[in-house]
Coordinates of C-alpha atoms in Angstrom, one line a residue:
X1 CA 115.5 112.4 103.2
X2 CA 111.9 112.6 104.5
X3 CA 111.1 110.5 107.5
X4 CA 107.8 109.2 105.9
X5 CA 105.8 109.4 102.7
X6 CA 103.5 107.7 100.0
X7 CA 105.2 106.1 96.9
X8 CA 103.4 105.3 93.6
X9 CA 104.6 103.5 90.5
X10 CA 102.8 104.6 87.5
X11 CA 104.2 103.4 84.0
X12 CA 102.1 104.9 81.3
X13 CA 99.8 108.0 81.2
X14 CA 96.7 106.3 82.2
X15 CA 98.3 105.0 85.4
X16 CA 99.9 108.3 86.1
X17 CA 96.5 110.1 86.0
X18 CA 95.1 107.3 88.1
X19 CA 97.8 107.8 90.5
X20 CA 97.1 111.6 90.7
X21 CA 93.5 110.8 91.6
X22 CA 94.7 108.6 94.5
X23 CA 97.2 111.1 95.6
X24 CA 94.5 113.7 96.0
X25 CA 92.6 111.4 98.2
X26 CA 95.8 111.1 100.3
X27 CA 96.1 114.9 100.5
X28 CA 92.6 115.2 101.7
X29 CA 93.6 113.1 104.7
X30 CA 97.3 114.4 105.1
X31 CA 97.9 117.7 103.3
X32 CA 101.5 117.9 104.7
X33 CA 102.5 114.4 103.8
X34 CA 105.1 113.9 101.1
X35 CA 104.2 111.8 98.1
X36 CA 106.7 110.5 95.3
X37 CA 105.9 108.9 91.9
X38 CA 108.2 106.6 89.9
X39 CA 107.1 107.2 86.3
X40 CA 108.3 106.9 82.6
X41 CA 106.2 110.1 81.9
X42 CA 108.2 113.5 81.5
X43 CA 106.7 115.4 84.2
X44 CA 108.0 117.9 86.9
X45 CA 107.3 117.9 90.7
X46 CA 104.0 119.6 91.5
X47 CA 101.6 120.1 94.3
X48 CA 100.7 116.4 94.5
X49 CA 104.1 114.8 93.6
X50 CA 106.9 116.4 95.5
X51 CA 109.3 113.9 94.0
X52 CA 109.3 112.4 90.4
X53 CA 111.7 109.5 90.1
X54 CA 112.5 107.5 86.9
X55 CA 111.5 103.9 86.1
X56 CA 114.7 101.7 86.8
X57 CA 116.2 100.0 84.0
X58 CA 115.4 96.3 83.7
X59 CA 118.5 93.9 83.9
X60 CA 119.3 92.6 80.4
X61 CA 118.7 89.0 81.7
X62 CA 115.3 89.7 82.7
X63 CA 114.3 91.2 79.4
X64 CA 115.8 88.5 77.4
X65 CA 113.8 85.6 79.1
X66 CA 111.1 84.5 76.6
X67 CA 108.5 84.1 79.5
X68 CA 109.0 87.8 80.5
X69 CA 106.4 88.9 77.8
X70 CA 103.6 91.4 77.6
X71 CA 103.5 93.2 80.9
X72 CA 105.5 91.0 82.9
X73 CA 108.4 93.4 82.9
X74 CA 106.0 96.0 84.2
X75 CA 105.3 93.8 87.3
X76 CA 109.2 93.4 87.7
X77 CA 109.4 97.1 87.5
X78 CA 106.8 97.5 90.4
X79 CA 109.2 95.7 92.9
X80 CA 112.5 97.4 91.9
X81 CA 111.6 101.0 92.8
X82 CA 110.7 100.0 96.4
X83 CA 114.5 99.3 96.9
X84 CA 115.2 103.1 96.3
X85 CA 112.4 104.7 98.1
X86 CA 113.2 108.2 99.2
X87 CA 111.5 107.8 102.7
X88 CA 112.6 106.2 105.9
X89 CA 109.1 105.0 106.3
X90 CA 107.3 104.1 103.0
X91 CA 103.6 103.5 102.3
X92 CA 103.4 102.1 98.7
X93 CA 99.9 102.3 97.2
X94 CA 98.7 101.1 93.8
X95 CA 97.4 103.8 91.7
X96 CA 93.8 102.3 91.7
X97 CA 93.3 103.3 95.4
X98 CA 91.3 105.7 97.4
X99 CA 92.2 106.8 100.9
X100 CA 89.3 107.6 103.0
X101 CA 90.7 107.9 106.3
X102 CA 93.8 108.9 108.2
X103 CA 97.1 106.5 107.7
X104 CA 99.0 107.8 110.8
X105 CA 98.7 104.5 112.5
X106 CA 100.7 102.6 109.7
X107 CA 103.7 104.9 110.4
X108 CA 103.5 104.3 114.1
X109 CA 103.4 100.5 113.5
X110 CA 106.5 100.7 111.4
X111 CA 108.4 101.5 114.7
X112 CA 107.7 97.8 115.5
X113 CA 107.7 95.9 112.3
X114 CA 109.7 96.0 109.1
X115 CA 106.6 95.4 106.9
X116 CA 102.9 96.0 107.0
X117 CA 100.7 93.9 104.7
X118 CA 97.0 93.4 104.1
X119 CA 95.2 90.0 103.4
X120 CA 93.8 88.7 100.1
X121 CA 90.5 86.6 100.5
X122 CA 91.6 83.8 98.3
X123 CA 93.2 80.4 99.1
X124 CA 95.0 79.9 95.9
X125 CA 95.1 82.3 92.8
X126 CA 96.9 79.7 90.6
X127 CA 97.4 75.9 90.5
X128 CA 101.1 76.2 90.6
X129 CA 100.8 77.8 94.0
X130 CA 99.2 74.5 95.2
X131 CA 101.2 72.0 93.3
X132 CA 104.6 73.4 92.3
X133 CA 107.7 73.8 94.6
X134 CA 108.6 75.9 96.4
X135 CA 104.9 77.2 96.8
X136 CA 103.6 73.7 97.7
X137 CA 105.6 73.7 100.9
X138 CA 103.7 76.6 102.2
X139 CA 100.7 75.7 104.4
X140 CA 97.4 77.0 103.2
X141 CA 96.8 78.5 106.7
X142 CA 99.5 81.0 105.9
X143 CA 97.1 83.0 103.8
X144 CA 97.4 85.2 100.7
X145 CA 98.3 88.9 100.7
X146 CA 97.5 91.8 98.4
X147 CA 100.3 94.0 97.3
X148 CA 98.2 97.2 96.6
X149 CA 99.3 98.4 99.9
X150 CA 102.7 97.7 101.5
X151 CA 104.2 99.7 104.1
X152 CA 108.0 99.3 105.1
X153 CA 110.7 100.9 107.0
X154 CA 114.3 101.3 105.8
X155 CA 116.5 98.7 107.2
X156 CA 118.7 95.7 106.4
X157 CA 115.9 93.2 106.8
X158 CA 113.7 95.3 104.6
X159 CA 116.3 95.5 101.9
X160 CA 116.9 91.7 102.2
X161 CA 113.2 91.1 101.8
X162 CA 112.7 93.4 98.8
X163 CA 115.8 91.7 97.0
X164 CA 114.5 88.2 97.9
X165 CA 110.9 89.2 96.6
X166 CA 112.5 90.2 93.3
X167 CA 114.5 87.0 93.1
X168 CA 111.5 84.8 93.9
X169 CA 109.4 86.7 91.3
X170 CA 111.9 86.1 88.6
X171 CA 112.9 82.6 89.5
X172 CA 109.6 81.1 90.6
X173 CA 106.7 83.2 89.4
X174 CA 107.2 85.0 86.1
X175 CA 107.0 81.8 84.1
X176 CA 103.5 81.3 85.4
X177 CA 101.9 84.7 85.8
X178 CA 102.4 88.5 85.6
X179 CA 101.2 88.6 89.3
X180 CA 103.7 89.5 92.0
X181 CA 101.7 88.4 94.9
X182 CA 102.7 84.6 94.9
X183 CA 106.3 85.7 95.2
X184 CA 105.4 88.1 97.7
X185 CA 103.7 85.6 99.9
X186 CA 106.7 83.1 99.4
X187 CA 109.2 85.7 100.7
X188 CA 107.1 86.5 103.7
X189 CA 106.9 82.8 104.5
X190 CA 110.7 82.6 104.3
X191 CA 110.8 84.8 107.3
X192 CA 113.2 87.3 105.9
X193 CA 111.6 90.3 107.6
X194 CA 109.2 90.9 110.6
X195 CA 105.7 91.8 109.4
X196 CA 102.2 92.5 110.6
X197 CA 99.0 91.8 108.8
X198 CA 96.8 94.9 108.9
X199 CA 92.9 94.4 109.2
X200 CA 91.2 94.0 105.8
X201 CA 89.5 97.4 106.0
X202 CA 92.8 99.0 105.4
X203 CA 92.8 97.6 101.8
X204 CA 89.2 97.0 100.7
X205 CA 89.1 95.1 97.3
X206 CA 86.0 96.9 95.9
X207 CA 85.1 94.6 93.0
X208 CA 84.0 91.9 95.3
X209 CA 81.6 91.9 98.4
X210 CA 83.4 93.2 101.6
X211 CA 82.8 93.6 105.2
X212 CA 83.2 96.8 107.2
X213 CA 84.0 95.9 110.8
X214 CA 81.6 97.0 113.6
X215 CA 82.2 100.5 114.7
X216 CA 84.8 101.0 112.0
X217 CA 85.1 102.5 108.5
X218 CA 86.9 101.8 105.3
X219 CA 90.4 103.3 105.4
X220 CA 91.5 102.5 101.7
X221 CA 89.3 101.5 98.9
X222 CA 91.0 99.4 96.2
X223 CA 89.3 99.5 92.7
X224 CA 88.4 101.6 89.8
X225 CA 84.7 102.3 90.6
X226 CA 84.5 106.2 91.0
X227 CA 81.0 106.0 92.5
X228 CA 82.0 103.7 95.2
X229 CA 85.0 106.1 96.0
X230 CA 82.4 109.0 96.1
X231 CA 80.2 107.1 98.4
X232 CA 82.7 105.4 100.5
X233 CA 81.8 107.3 103.7
X234 CA 78.2 105.8 103.5
X235 CA 79.9 102.3 104.2
X236 CA 80.3 102.5 108.0
X237 CA 80.1 99.6 110.3
X238 CA 77.3 99.8 112.7
X239 CA 76.8 97.7 116.0
X240 CA 77.7 94.7 113.9
X241 CA 79.9 94.2 110.9
X242 CA 78.4 95.6 107.7
X243 CA 78.3 93.4 104.6
X244 CA 78.5 95.4 101.3
X245 CA 77.9 93.8 98.0
X246 CA 75.9 91.0 96.6
X247 CA 76.1 87.4 97.8
X248 CA 75.4 84.2 96.0
X249 CA 71.7 83.3 96.6
X250 CA 72.3 79.8 97.5
X251 CA 74.8 80.9 100.3
X252 CA 72.2 83.6 101.5
X253 CA 69.4 81.0 101.4
X254 CA 71.2 78.4 103.6
X255 CA 72.4 81.2 106.0
X256 CA 69.0 82.7 106.5
X257 CA 67.6 79.1 106.7
X258 CA 70.1 78.3 109.4
X259 CA 69.2 81.5 111.4
X260 CA 65.5 80.8 111.2
X261 CA 65.8 77.2 112.3
X262 CA 68.0 78.3 115.3
X263 CA 65.5 80.9 116.3
X264 CA 62.7 78.3 116.3
X265 CA 64.9 75.9 118.2
X266 CA 65.3 78.5 120.9
X267 CA 61.6 79.3 121.0
X268 CA 60.8 75.6 121.4
X269 CA 63.3 75.4 124.4
X270 CA 61.5 78.1 126.1
X271 CA 58.1 76.8 125.5
X272 CA 59.0 73.2 126.2
X273 CA 61.6 73.2 129.1

């Protein structure tokens, strides 16, 4: 068993090809890092995917539930393979990701935490998260998390967390949405494992405006825009944080107005002590 590696889950040929593109970006940063893919496609190991693993079977009870329709089973499959990761330290990545900087620090952090997660910039995705138990018991200050990047180390707490995430998804989430993130947040809140929240630039959601920290750069871009991936090195933080992307004109107007008025106030104080 390898000490550390990247894991993709790609059901369907388009997602497999997308995972290949992401894996190439990983290899550009870490040529010797092992990469595994869980897929339903009949492929053999190659220069990108050293390990090819089958998609796990869905329990009959899950498939029989009426609310597990459309691609809800696919999201259920996303959770199951994590339990059988071939690595001691695993970095799971969504297929629509582009790695633009080294990832070594994540594996170092896994010596201290069971899980590493990244923030999602939303208060609530769905009404049931606000109004329905058990989600309604979670304070809004706990935040939301994006499961496009999840790093974890093998251990009892991690296994308990993944099993509990699966249970929470099946029992509390699947009847509402295909999204696995509400159940992920609920499981983190339950305190099953020790986790650390990574800075946002480790998982930049590229279809909304984003901030690159001062003196920093994007580590991973998450989204399906090939031009943003090609130009990712151009979005570097300078002396101050860099905002990338459009903002609503009303917000920009009031922000700039506040800056101008504050500057005038400071000038007035200097001229009229």
